[in-house]
PDB file of C-alpha atoms in Angstrom:
ATOM      1  CA  UNK P 127     -87.928  21.759  -3.182  1.00 60.00           C
ATOM      2  CA  UNK P 128     -85.997  18.609  -2.630  1.00 75.00           C
ATOM      3  CA  UNK P 129     -84.819  16.769  -5.719  1.00 85.00           C
ATOM      4  CA  UNK P 130     -85.256  13.341  -4.208  1.00 88.00           C
ATOM      5  CA  UNK P 131     -88.632  11.770  -3.587  1.00 89.00           C
ATOM      6  CA  UNK P 132     -89.687   8.638  -1.839  1.00 89.00           C
ATOM      7  CA  UNK P 133     -92.950   6.780  -2.451  1.00 89.00           C
ATOM      8  CA  UNK P 134     -94.106   3.967  -0.236  1.00 86.00           C
ATOM      9  CA  UNK P 135     -96.071   2.971   2.805  1.00 85.00           C
ATOM     10  CA  UNK P 136     -95.943   5.332   5.759  1.00 81.00           C
ATOM     11  CA  UNK P 137     -93.775   3.152   7.984  1.00 79.00           C
ATOM     12  CA  UNK P 138     -91.094   2.767   5.373  1.00 81.00           C
ATOM     13  CA  UNK P 139     -90.735   6.222   3.938  1.00 83.00           C
ATOM     14  CA  UNK P 140     -91.454   8.349   6.992  1.00 80.00           C
ATOM     15  CA  UNK P 141     -87.859   8.357   8.310  1.00 81.00           C
ATOM     16  CA  UNK P 142     -86.642   9.811   5.031  1.00 84.00           C
ATOM     17  CA  UNK P 143     -88.709  12.884   5.710  1.00 82.00           C
ATOM     18  CA  UNK P 144     -86.260  13.811   8.440  1.00 80.00           C
ATOM     19  CA  UNK P 145     -83.442  13.842   5.898  1.00 83.00           C
ATOM     20  CA  UNK P 146     -85.183  16.370   3.721  1.00 82.00           C
ATOM     21  CA  UNK P 147     -86.489  13.893   1.192  1.00 85.00           C
ATOM     22  CA  UNK P 148     -89.957  14.574  -0.154  1.00 85.00           C
ATOM     23  CA  UNK P 149     -92.179  11.673   0.906  1.00 86.00           C
ATOM     24  CA  UNK P 150     -95.460  10.384  -0.490  1.00 87.00           C
ATOM     25  CA  UNK P 151     -97.545   7.773   1.274  1.00 86.00           C
ATOM     26  CA  UNK P 152     -98.918   5.144  -1.029  1.00 81.00           C
ATOM     27  CA  UNK P 153    -101.094   3.533   1.638  1.00 78.00           C
ATOM     28  CA  UNK P 154    -102.987   6.783   2.160  1.00 77.00           C
ATOM     29  CA  UNK P 155    -103.670   7.229  -1.516  1.00 74.00           C
ATOM     30  CA  UNK P 156    -106.497   5.515  -3.362  1.00 74.00           C
ATOM     31  CA  UNK P 157    -104.391   4.320  -6.278  1.00 81.00           C
ATOM     32  CA  UNK P 158    -100.629   3.898  -5.873  1.00 78.00           C
ATOM     33  CA  UNK P 159    -100.077   3.827  -9.612  1.00 81.00           C
ATOM     34  CA  UNK P 160    -101.744   7.211 -10.001  1.00 85.00           C
ATOM     35  CA  UNK P 161     -99.671   8.559  -7.149  1.00 87.00           C
ATOM     36  CA  UNK P 162     -96.532   7.404  -8.948  1.00 85.00           C
ATOM     37  CA  UNK P 163     -97.641   9.190 -12.119  1.00 86.00           C
ATOM     38  CA  UNK P 164     -98.203  12.378 -10.148  1.00 86.00           C
ATOM     39  CA  UNK P 165     -94.809  12.134  -8.490  1.00 87.00           C
ATOM     40  CA  UNK P 166     -93.070  11.471 -11.796  1.00 87.00           C
ATOM     41  CA  UNK P 167     -94.548  14.651 -13.198  1.00 88.00           C
ATOM     42  CA  UNK P 168     -93.101  16.731 -10.390  1.00 87.00           C
ATOM     43  CA  UNK P 169     -89.607  16.761 -11.907  1.00 85.00           C
ATOM     44  CA  UNK P 170     -87.734  14.956  -9.197  1.00 88.00           C
ATOM     45  CA  UNK P 171     -84.337  13.681 -10.185  1.00 89.00           C
ATOM     46  CA  UNK P 172     -84.364  10.514  -8.137  1.00 90.00           C
ATOM     47  CA  UNK P 173     -87.461   8.694  -6.953  1.00 91.00           C
ATOM     48  CA  UNK P 174     -87.188   5.815  -4.517  1.00 90.00           C
ATOM     49  CA  UNK P 175     -90.176   3.489  -4.488  1.00 89.00           C
ATOM     50  CA  UNK P 176     -90.907   0.458  -2.380  1.00 88.00           C
ATOM     51  CA  UNK P 177     -91.353  -2.921  -3.973  1.00 87.00           C
ATOM     52  CA  UNK P 178     -95.128  -2.876  -3.437  1.00 85.00           C
ATOM     53  CA  UNK P 179     -95.463   0.456  -5.199  1.00 86.00           C
ATOM     54  CA  UNK P 180     -93.274  -0.796  -8.020  1.00 87.00           C
ATOM     55  CA  UNK P 181     -95.486  -3.829  -8.484  1.00 85.00           C
ATOM     56  CA  UNK P 182     -98.599  -1.703  -8.833  1.00 84.00           C
ATOM     57  CA  UNK P 183     -97.032   0.889 -11.152  1.00 84.00           C
ATOM     58  CA  UNK P 184     -94.734  -1.390 -13.102  1.00 83.00           C
ATOM     59  CA  UNK P 185     -95.802  -0.163 -16.549  1.00 84.00           C
ATOM     60  CA  UNK P 186     -95.519   3.497 -15.696  1.00 84.00           C
ATOM     61  CA  UNK P 187     -92.052   2.966 -14.247  1.00 84.00           C
ATOM     62  CA  UNK P 188     -90.655   0.790 -17.002  1.00 83.00           C
ATOM     63  CA  UNK P 189     -91.744   3.409 -19.534  1.00 84.00           C
ATOM     64  CA  UNK P 190     -89.069   5.642 -18.006  1.00 84.00           C
ATOM     65  CA  UNK P 191     -86.322   3.049 -18.223  1.00 80.00           C
ATOM     66  CA  UNK P 192     -84.724   4.647 -21.278  1.00 80.00           C
ATOM     67  CA  UNK P 193     -84.778   8.189 -19.932  1.00 81.00           C
ATOM     68  CA  UNK P 194     -81.954   9.671 -17.924  1.00 79.00           C
ATOM     69  CA  UNK P 195     -84.251  11.581 -15.560  1.00 79.00           C
ATOM     70  CA  UNK P 196     -86.022  10.796 -13.346  1.00 86.00           C
ATOM     71  CA  UNK P 197     -84.066   7.846 -12.080  1.00 89.00           C
ATOM     72  CA  UNK P 198     -86.230   5.398 -10.220  1.00 89.00           C
ATOM     73  CA  UNK P 199     -84.755   2.971  -7.712  1.00 89.00           C
ATOM     74  CA  UNK P 200     -86.317   0.330  -5.536  1.00 88.00           C
ATOM     75  CA  UNK P 201     -85.999   0.108  -1.787  1.00 86.00           C
ATOM     76  CA  UNK P 202     -87.238  -2.729   0.386  1.00 85.00           C
ATOM     77  CA  UNK P 203     -90.118  -1.879   2.695  1.00 80.00           C
ATOM     78  CA  UNK P 204     -90.230  -2.539   6.432  1.00 77.00           C
ATOM     79  CA  UNK P 205     -92.196  -5.679   5.712  1.00 77.00           C
ATOM     80  CA  UNK P 206     -89.136  -7.269   4.224  1.00 74.00           C
ATOM     81  CA  UNK P 207     -87.131  -7.574   1.079  1.00 76.00           C
ATOM     82  CA  UNK P 208     -88.508  -9.617  -1.778  1.00 79.00           C
ATOM     83  CA  UNK P 209     -85.438  -9.157  -3.945  1.00 80.00           C
ATOM     84  CA  UNK P 210     -87.270  -7.425  -6.786  1.00 83.00           C
ATOM     85  CA  UNK P 211     -84.350  -5.074  -7.399  1.00 83.00           C
ATOM     86  CA  UNK P 212     -81.818  -7.902  -7.639  1.00 84.00           C
ATOM     87  CA  UNK P 213     -84.199  -9.600 -10.042  1.00 85.00           C
ATOM     88  CA  UNK P 214     -84.299  -6.432 -12.152  1.00 85.00           C
ATOM     89  CA  UNK P 215     -80.516  -6.406 -12.416  1.00 86.00           C
ATOM     90  CA  UNK P 216     -80.579 -10.075 -13.416  1.00 86.00           C
ATOM     91  CA  UNK P 217     -83.178  -9.300 -16.080  1.00 86.00           C
ATOM     92  CA  UNK P 218     -80.978  -6.519 -17.415  1.00 86.00           C
ATOM     93  CA  UNK P 219     -78.062  -8.917 -17.653  1.00 87.00           C
ATOM     94  CA  UNK P 220     -80.202 -11.430 -19.482  1.00 86.00           C
ATOM     95  CA  UNK P 221     -81.368  -8.776 -21.924  1.00 83.00           C
ATOM     96  CA  UNK P 222     -77.820  -7.630 -22.553  1.00 84.00           C
ATOM     97  CA  UNK P 223     -76.270 -11.049 -23.011  1.00 81.00           C
ATOM     98  CA  UNK P 224     -79.149 -12.870 -24.538  1.00 76.00           C
ATOM     99  CA  UNK P 225     -78.456 -15.577 -21.977  1.00 65.00           C
ATOM    100  CA  UNK P 226     -78.643 -16.181 -18.247  1.00 61.00           C
ATOM    101  CA  UNK P 227     -75.500 -15.225 -16.388  1.00 56.00           C
ATOM    102  CA  UNK P 228     -74.306 -14.928 -12.769  1.00 49.00           C
TER     103      UNK P 228
ATOM    104  CA  UNK X 136     -81.887 -14.807 -49.972  1.00 81.00           C
ATOM    105  CA  UNK X 137     -81.462 -13.007 -53.280  1.00 84.00           C
ATOM    106  CA  UNK X 138     -82.654  -9.418 -53.374  1.00 84.00           C
ATOM    107  CA  UNK X 139     -85.142  -8.534 -56.079  1.00 86.00           C
ATOM    108  CA  UNK X 140     -83.051  -6.416 -58.390  1.00 87.00           C
ATOM    109  CA  UNK X 141     -82.426  -6.212 -62.100  1.00 88.00           C
ATOM    110  CA  UNK X 142     -79.310  -8.142 -63.037  1.00 89.00           C
ATOM    111  CA  UNK X 143     -77.338  -5.422 -64.753  1.00 90.00           C
ATOM    112  CA  UNK X 144     -73.972  -3.792 -64.320  1.00 92.00           C
ATOM    113  CA  UNK X 145     -75.391  -0.689 -62.662  1.00 93.00           C
ATOM    114  CA  UNK X 146     -77.094  -2.728 -59.931  1.00 93.00           C
ATOM    115  CA  UNK X 147     -73.945  -4.749 -59.469  1.00 94.00           C
ATOM    116  CA  UNK X 148     -71.866  -1.676 -58.788  1.00 95.00           C
ATOM    117  CA  UNK X 149     -74.506  -0.313 -56.444  1.00 95.00           C
ATOM    118  CA  UNK X 150     -74.698  -3.579 -54.524  1.00 95.00           C
ATOM    119  CA  UNK X 151     -70.936  -3.768 -54.205  1.00 95.00           C
ATOM    120  CA  UNK X 152     -70.924  -0.331 -52.615  1.00 96.00           C
ATOM    121  CA  UNK X 153     -73.734  -1.375 -50.274  1.00 95.00           C
ATOM    122  CA  UNK X 154     -71.843  -4.481 -49.249  1.00 96.00           C
ATOM    123  CA  UNK X 155     -68.787  -2.429 -48.456  1.00 96.00           C
ATOM    124  CA  UNK X 156     -70.867  -0.071 -46.333  1.00 96.00           C
ATOM    125  CA  UNK X 157     -72.615  -2.935 -44.559  1.00 96.00           C
ATOM    126  CA  UNK X 158     -69.263  -4.516 -43.716  1.00 96.00           C
ATOM    127  CA  UNK X 159     -67.945  -1.274 -42.313  1.00 97.00           C
ATOM    128  CA  UNK X 160     -71.122  -0.752 -40.273  1.00 96.00           C
ATOM    129  CA  UNK X 161     -70.919  -4.274 -38.985  1.00 96.00           C
ATOM    130  CA  UNK X 162     -67.359  -3.832 -37.849  1.00 96.00           C
ATOM    131  CA  UNK X 163     -68.156  -0.572 -36.084  1.00 95.00           C
ATOM    132  CA  UNK X 164     -71.207  -2.000 -34.344  1.00 95.00           C
ATOM    133  CA  UNK X 165     -69.260  -5.041 -33.270  1.00 95.00           C
ATOM    134  CA  UNK X 166     -66.618  -2.807 -31.705  1.00 95.00           C
ATOM    135  CA  UNK X 167     -69.327  -0.828 -29.985  1.00 93.00           C
ATOM    136  CA  UNK X 168     -70.908  -3.976 -28.642  1.00 93.00           C
ATOM    137  CA  UNK X 169     -67.608  -5.160 -27.212  1.00 93.00           C
ATOM    138  CA  UNK X 170     -66.919  -1.870 -25.498  1.00 92.00           C
ATOM    139  CA  UNK X 171     -70.449  -1.696 -24.083  1.00 91.00           C
ATOM    140  CA  UNK X 172     -70.141  -5.228 -22.793  1.00 91.00           C
ATOM    141  CA  UNK X 173     -66.849  -4.449 -21.092  1.00 92.00           C
ATOM    142  CA  UNK X 174     -68.356  -1.474 -19.262  1.00 91.00           C
ATOM    143  CA  UNK X 175     -71.548  -3.348 -18.539  1.00 91.00           C
ATOM    144  CA  UNK X 176     -69.806  -6.226 -16.779  1.00 90.00           C
ATOM    145  CA  UNK X 177     -67.920  -3.874 -14.479  1.00 91.00           C
ATOM    146  CA  UNK X 178     -71.124  -1.973 -13.732  1.00 90.00           C
ATOM    147  CA  UNK X 179     -73.175  -5.060 -12.975  1.00 91.00           C
ATOM    148  CA  UNK X 180     -70.686  -6.340 -10.428  1.00 92.00           C
ATOM    149  CA  UNK X 181     -70.581  -2.974  -8.686  1.00 92.00           C
ATOM    150  CA  UNK X 182     -74.353  -2.518  -8.814  1.00 90.00           C
ATOM    151  CA  UNK X 183     -74.899  -5.915  -7.275  1.00 90.00           C
ATOM    152  CA  UNK X 184     -72.482  -5.226  -4.447  1.00 92.00           C
ATOM    153  CA  UNK X 185     -73.910  -1.775  -3.698  1.00 91.00           C
ATOM    154  CA  UNK X 186     -77.440  -3.132  -3.756  1.00 90.00           C
ATOM    155  CA  UNK X 187     -76.583  -5.833  -1.226  1.00 90.00           C
ATOM    156  CA  UNK X 188     -74.865  -3.349   1.090  1.00 90.00           C
ATOM    157  CA  UNK X 189     -77.671  -0.828   0.916  1.00 89.00           C
ATOM    158  CA  UNK X 190     -80.391  -3.423   1.421  1.00 88.00           C
ATOM    159  CA  UNK X 191     -78.671  -4.815   4.478  1.00 89.00           C
ATOM    160  CA  UNK X 192     -78.053  -1.469   6.133  1.00 88.00           C
ATOM    161  CA  UNK X 193     -81.447  -0.118   5.236  1.00 87.00           C
ATOM    162  CA  UNK X 194     -83.031  -3.051   6.980  1.00 86.00           C
ATOM    163  CA  UNK X 195     -81.028  -2.404  10.154  1.00 86.00           C
ATOM    164  CA  UNK X 196     -81.859   1.305  10.087  1.00 85.00           C
ATOM    165  CA  UNK X 197     -85.529   0.620   9.551  1.00 83.00           C
ATOM    166  CA  UNK X 198     -85.713  -1.860  12.380  1.00 82.00           C
ATOM    167  CA  UNK X 199     -84.083   0.577  14.666  1.00 82.00           C
ATOM    168  CA  UNK X 200     -86.497   3.273  13.549  1.00 80.00           C
ATOM    169  CA  UNK X 201     -89.378   0.902  14.020  1.00 78.00           C
ATOM    170  CA  UNK X 202     -88.465   0.109  17.587  1.00 79.00           C
ATOM    171  CA  UNK X 203     -88.005   3.821  18.295  1.00 76.00           C
ATOM    172  CA  UNK X 204     -91.485   4.385  16.987  1.00 73.00           C
ATOM    173  CA  UNK X 205     -92.932   1.751  19.245  1.00 74.00           C
ATOM    174  CA  UNK X 206     -91.386   3.420  22.272  1.00 70.00           C
ATOM    175  CA  UNK X 207     -92.724   6.904  21.733  1.00 66.00           C
ATOM    176  CA  UNK X 208     -96.014   8.482  20.809  1.00 64.00           C
ATOM    177  CA  UNK X 209     -96.485   8.623  17.130  1.00 66.00           C
ATOM    178  CA  UNK X 210     -97.854  12.177  16.805  1.00 68.00           C
ATOM    179  CA  UNK X 211     -95.010  13.596  18.838  1.00 65.00           C
ATOM    180  CA  UNK X 212     -92.471  11.761  16.838  1.00 67.00           C
ATOM    181  CA  UNK X 213     -93.917  12.691  13.501  1.00 69.00           C
ATOM    182  CA  UNK X 214     -93.939  16.266  14.603  1.00 68.00           C
ATOM    183  CA  UNK X 215     -90.327  15.965  15.671  1.00 66.00           C
ATOM    184  CA  UNK X 216     -89.353  14.602  12.298  1.00 69.00           C
ATOM    185  CA  UNK X 217     -91.323  17.044  10.220  1.00 69.00           C
ATOM    186  CA  UNK X 218     -89.115  19.923  11.292  1.00 70.00           C
ATOM    187  CA  UNK X 219     -85.718  19.288   9.960  1.00 71.00           C
ATOM    188  CA  UNK X 220     -82.789  21.431   9.022  1.00 73.00           C
ATOM    189  CA  UNK X 221     -81.284  18.673   6.973  1.00 77.00           C
ATOM    190  CA  UNK X 222     -80.692  19.624   3.400  1.00 79.00           C
ATOM    191  CA  UNK X 223     -79.826  17.354   0.556  1.00 81.00           C
ATOM    192  CA  UNK X 224     -77.397  18.776  -1.880  1.00 82.00           C
ATOM    193  CA  UNK X 225     -77.884  16.800  -5.051  1.00 84.00           C
ATOM    194  CA  UNK X 226     -75.777  17.599  -8.057  1.00 86.00           C
ATOM    195  CA  UNK X 227     -76.634  15.853 -11.244  1.00 85.00           C
ATOM    196  CA  UNK X 228     -75.060  15.861 -14.636  1.00 87.00           C
ATOM    197  CA  UNK X 229     -75.648  13.904 -17.764  1.00 87.00           C
ATOM    198  CA  UNK X 230     -72.637  12.375 -19.422  1.00 86.00           C
ATOM    199  CA  UNK X 231     -72.309  10.140 -22.414  1.00 86.00           C
ATOM    200  CA  UNK X 232     -71.230   6.495 -22.366  1.00 83.00           C
ATOM    201  CA  UNK X 233     -70.838   5.694 -26.059  1.00 82.00           C
ATOM    202  CA  UNK X 234     -73.991   7.224 -27.555  1.00 83.00           C
ATOM    203  CA  UNK X 235     -76.031   6.920 -24.380  1.00 85.00           C
ATOM    204  CA  UNK X 236     -76.694   9.878 -22.157  1.00 88.00           C
ATOM    205  CA  UNK X 237     -76.650   8.593 -18.607  1.00 87.00           C
ATOM    206  CA  UNK X 238     -77.130  10.529 -15.375  1.00 88.00           C
ATOM    207  CA  UNK X 239     -74.493  10.927 -12.684  1.00 90.00           C
ATOM    208  CA  UNK X 240     -75.418  12.083  -9.203  1.00 89.00           C
ATOM    209  CA  UNK X 241     -73.454  13.599  -6.386  1.00 87.00           C
ATOM    210  CA  UNK X 242     -75.225  13.771  -3.111  1.00 84.00           C
ATOM    211  CA  UNK X 243     -74.286  15.362   0.181  1.00 83.00           C
ATOM    212  CA  UNK X 244     -76.463  15.668   3.270  1.00 81.00           C
ATOM    213  CA  UNK X 245     -75.873  18.812   5.281  1.00 79.00           C
ATOM    214  CA  UNK X 246     -77.446  20.399   8.355  1.00 77.00           C
ATOM    215  CA  UNK X 247     -78.655  18.997  11.646  1.00 73.00           C
ATOM    216  CA  UNK X 248     -81.753  17.254  12.857  1.00 71.00           C
ATOM    217  CA  UNK X 249     -83.925  19.808  14.570  1.00 66.00           C
ATOM    218  CA  UNK X 250     -86.038  17.705  16.865  1.00 67.00           C
ATOM    219  CA  UNK X 251     -85.962  17.983  20.628  1.00 64.00           C
ATOM    220  CA  UNK X 252     -84.233  15.206  22.505  1.00 63.00           C
ATOM    221  CA  UNK X 253     -86.864  15.134  25.253  1.00 62.00           C
ATOM    222  CA  UNK X 254     -89.626  13.417  23.345  1.00 61.00           C
ATOM    223  CA  UNK X 255     -87.460  10.950  21.509  1.00 66.00           C
ATOM    224  CA  UNK X 256     -85.039   8.211  22.415  1.00 69.00           C
ATOM    225  CA  UNK X 257     -81.675   6.928  21.335  1.00 73.00           C
ATOM    226  CA  UNK X 258     -82.937   4.438  18.816  1.00 74.00           C
ATOM    227  CA  UNK X 259     -84.310   7.238  16.721  1.00 76.00           C
ATOM    228  CA  UNK X 260     -81.007   9.082  16.736  1.00 78.00           C
ATOM    229  CA  UNK X 261     -79.177   5.964  15.697  1.00 79.00           C
ATOM    230  CA  UNK X 262     -81.651   5.139  12.974  1.00 80.00           C
ATOM    231  CA  UNK X 263     -81.617   8.615  11.542  1.00 81.00           C
ATOM    232  CA  UNK X 264     -77.868   9.059  11.542  1.00 83.00           C
ATOM    233  CA  UNK X 265     -77.529   5.693   9.849  1.00 84.00           C
ATOM    234  CA  UNK X 266     -80.044   6.727   7.238  1.00 84.00           C
ATOM    235  CA  UNK X 267     -78.345  10.010   6.613  1.00 84.00           C
ATOM    236  CA  UNK X 268     -75.047   8.192   6.060  1.00 86.00           C
ATOM    237  CA  UNK X 269     -76.824   5.736   3.848  1.00 87.00           C
ATOM    238  CA  UNK X 270     -78.562   8.216   1.582  1.00 88.00           C
ATOM    239  CA  UNK X 271     -75.520   9.102  -0.559  1.00 88.00           C
ATOM    240  CA  UNK X 272     -74.978   5.407  -1.114  1.00 89.00           C
ATOM    241  CA  UNK X 273     -78.609   4.900  -2.003  1.00 90.00           C
ATOM    242  CA  UNK X 274     -78.219   7.653  -4.558  1.00 90.00           C
ATOM    243  CA  UNK X 275     -75.151   5.922  -5.919  1.00 91.00           C
ATOM    244  CA  UNK X 276     -77.067   2.669  -6.091  1.00 91.00           C
ATOM    245  CA  UNK X 277     -79.867   4.362  -7.998  1.00 90.00           C
ATOM    246  CA  UNK X 278     -77.314   5.753 -10.424  1.00 91.00           C
ATOM    247  CA  UNK X 279     -75.625   2.401 -10.932  1.00 91.00           C
ATOM    248  CA  UNK X 280     -78.858   0.538 -11.483  1.00 90.00           C
ATOM    249  CA  UNK X 281     -79.989   3.174 -13.956  1.00 90.00           C
ATOM    250  CA  UNK X 282     -76.736   2.758 -15.865  1.00 91.00           C
ATOM    251  CA  UNK X 283     -77.138  -1.002 -15.849  1.00 90.00           C
ATOM    252  CA  UNK X 284     -80.645  -0.871 -17.233  1.00 89.00           C
ATOM    253  CA  UNK X 285     -79.815   1.731 -19.881  1.00 91.00           C
ATOM    254  CA  UNK X 286     -76.705  -0.128 -21.001  1.00 91.00           C
ATOM    255  CA  UNK X 287     -78.621  -3.395 -21.119  1.00 90.00           C
ATOM    256  CA  UNK X 288     -81.231  -1.890 -23.424  1.00 90.00           C
ATOM    257  CA  UNK X 289     -78.536  -0.434 -25.666  1.00 91.00           C
ATOM    258  CA  UNK X 290     -76.621  -3.701 -25.735  1.00 91.00           C
ATOM    259  CA  UNK X 291     -79.729  -5.566 -26.769  1.00 91.00           C
ATOM    260  CA  UNK X 292     -80.362  -3.120 -29.595  1.00 91.00           C
ATOM    261  CA  UNK X 293     -76.737  -3.269 -30.744  1.00 93.00           C
ATOM    262  CA  UNK X 294     -76.699  -7.050 -30.642  1.00 92.00           C
ATOM    263  CA  UNK X 295     -79.803  -7.196 -32.802  1.00 92.00           C
ATOM    264  CA  UNK X 296     -78.276  -4.799 -35.309  1.00 94.00           C
ATOM    265  CA  UNK X 297     -75.027  -6.737 -35.454  1.00 94.00           C
ATOM    266  CA  UNK X 298     -76.922  -9.969 -35.981  1.00 93.00           C
ATOM    267  CA  UNK X 299     -79.167  -8.477 -38.644  1.00 94.00           C
ATOM    268  CA  UNK X 300     -76.145  -7.257 -40.573  1.00 95.00           C
ATOM    269  CA  UNK X 301     -74.124 -10.386 -40.063  1.00 94.00           C
ATOM    270  CA  UNK X 302     -76.742 -13.019 -40.752  1.00 94.00           C
ATOM    271  CA  UNK X 303     -79.224 -11.325 -43.078  1.00 93.00           C
ATOM    272  CA  UNK X 304     -78.024  -8.271 -44.933  1.00 94.00           C
ATOM    273  CA  UNK X 305     -74.416  -9.175 -45.702  1.00 95.00           C
ATOM    274  CA  UNK X 306     -75.118 -12.766 -46.885  1.00 95.00           C
ATOM    275  CA  UNK X 307     -78.021 -11.665 -49.041  1.00 95.00           C
ATOM    276  CA  UNK X 308     -75.939  -8.898 -50.605  1.00 95.00           C
ATOM    277  CA  UNK X 309     -73.155 -11.370 -51.334  1.00 95.00           C
ATOM    278  CA  UNK X 310     -75.574 -13.815 -52.838  1.00 95.00           C
ATOM    279  CA  UNK X 311     -77.187 -11.177 -54.997  1.00 95.00           C
ATOM    280  CA  UNK X 312     -73.799  -9.953 -56.238  1.00 95.00           C
ATOM    281  CA  UNK X 313     -72.878 -13.502 -57.140  1.00 95.00           C
ATOM    282  CA  UNK X 314     -76.214 -13.982 -58.893  1.00 95.00           C
ATOM    283  CA  UNK X 315     -75.815 -10.817 -60.938  1.00 95.00           C
ATOM    284  CA  UNK X 316     -72.241 -11.548 -61.950  1.00 95.00           C
ATOM    285  CA  UNK X 317     -73.083 -15.096 -63.092  1.00 95.00           C
ATOM    286  CA  UNK X 318     -76.087 -13.756 -64.970  1.00 94.00           C
ATOM    287  CA  UNK X 319     -73.933 -11.124 -66.653  1.00 95.00           C
ATOM    288  CA  UNK X 320     -71.237 -13.592 -67.668  1.00 96.00           C
ATOM    289  CA  UNK X 321     -73.927 -15.945 -68.963  1.00 95.00           C
ATOM    290  CA  UNK X 322     -75.284 -13.124 -71.124  1.00 94.00           C
ATOM    291  CA  UNK X 323     -71.759 -12.398 -72.275  1.00 95.00           C
ATOM    292  CA  UNK X 324     -71.224 -16.020 -73.281  1.00 96.00           C
ATOM    293  CA  UNK X 325     -74.579 -16.097 -75.076  1.00 96.00           C
ATOM    294  CA  UNK X 326     -73.612 -13.001 -76.982  1.00 96.00           C
ATOM    295  CA  UNK X 327     -70.245 -14.447 -77.948  1.00 96.00           C
ATOM    296  CA  UNK X 328     -71.745 -17.662 -79.318  1.00 97.00           C
ATOM    297  CA  UNK X 329     -74.299 -15.657 -81.263  1.00 96.00           C
ATOM    298  CA  UNK X 330     -71.534 -13.572 -82.832  1.00 96.00           C
ATOM    299  CA  UNK X 331     -69.547 -16.682 -83.744  1.00 96.00           C
ATOM    300  CA  UNK X 332     -72.643 -18.201 -85.297  1.00 96.00           C
ATOM    301  CA  UNK X 333     -73.313 -15.024 -87.284  1.00 96.00           C
ATOM    302  CA  UNK X 334     -69.721 -14.940 -88.478  1.00 95.00           C
ATOM    303  CA  UNK X 335     -69.973 -18.540 -89.656  1.00 95.00           C
ATOM    304  CA  UNK X 336     -73.159 -17.852 -91.596  1.00 95.00           C
ATOM    305  CA  UNK X 337     -71.537 -14.786 -93.205  1.00 95.00           C
ATOM    306  CA  UNK X 338     -68.465 -16.848 -94.211  1.00 94.00           C
ATOM    307  CA  UNK X 339     -70.606 -19.590 -95.885  1.00 91.00           C
ATOM    308  CA  UNK X 340     -72.193 -17.146 -98.313  1.00 84.00           C
TER     309      UNK X 340
END
């Protein structure tokens, strides 16, 4: 089994299938947040999720922030990049410094 | 704020030891905070740069994939993609930064695409080879962002500890020590006057 997974809408994650990444389609699943929980339990090391999926499973994902594995990273979907990941880095910086920076 | 303790010599000694310990802890935590901050700044800059690169290239690859998809029949293409000899070789290890255990990944994509070239066009090839070059960098980006978020959480915790020691515990210990020592010397003075008084009374008789 591949150690990298990708969760998102079909158009975005489908190409990764060809690279040997395990893909899960959030738009064909009733509840994206439940899908994320299922994927997290499958012991992947890295899980890429699209911004939409992240929005709907925010709590589940931020619960893993302190753990080394699995590592969850955001990718933009085909619909465009909303800059959620850059925002996350900025939030981290604010947490660390106690003040806004860069 | 004065701690609620009995003002006696025993407490005084105990508090002095606590103050010493608190000062040492404060110094250590402060050093830790500085080191974490140094590493954090370097990481943030790199994470930001990698994220921008990956986002840009991912967008190009996806557009190219999208246009390839428009040109060919979807079922055929999905079938073509489902059979792949590509293998991802992901090595992971967990290493410590200070007291944190953070993951490191090494990723290599091996093997060939196994789809037929008849049903698909050039856009698809381009998109897929771009993606396969991009994947190791995406993995690196994931690693960097994980490090950033873990370090940020640790920095926040350390900062709170440093502040608690610096602004609450150490001042209140100092104040309490001062309170006890003044109390003790006051008692001492009281005792001395009493003795002098007693001596005077004894002399008069």
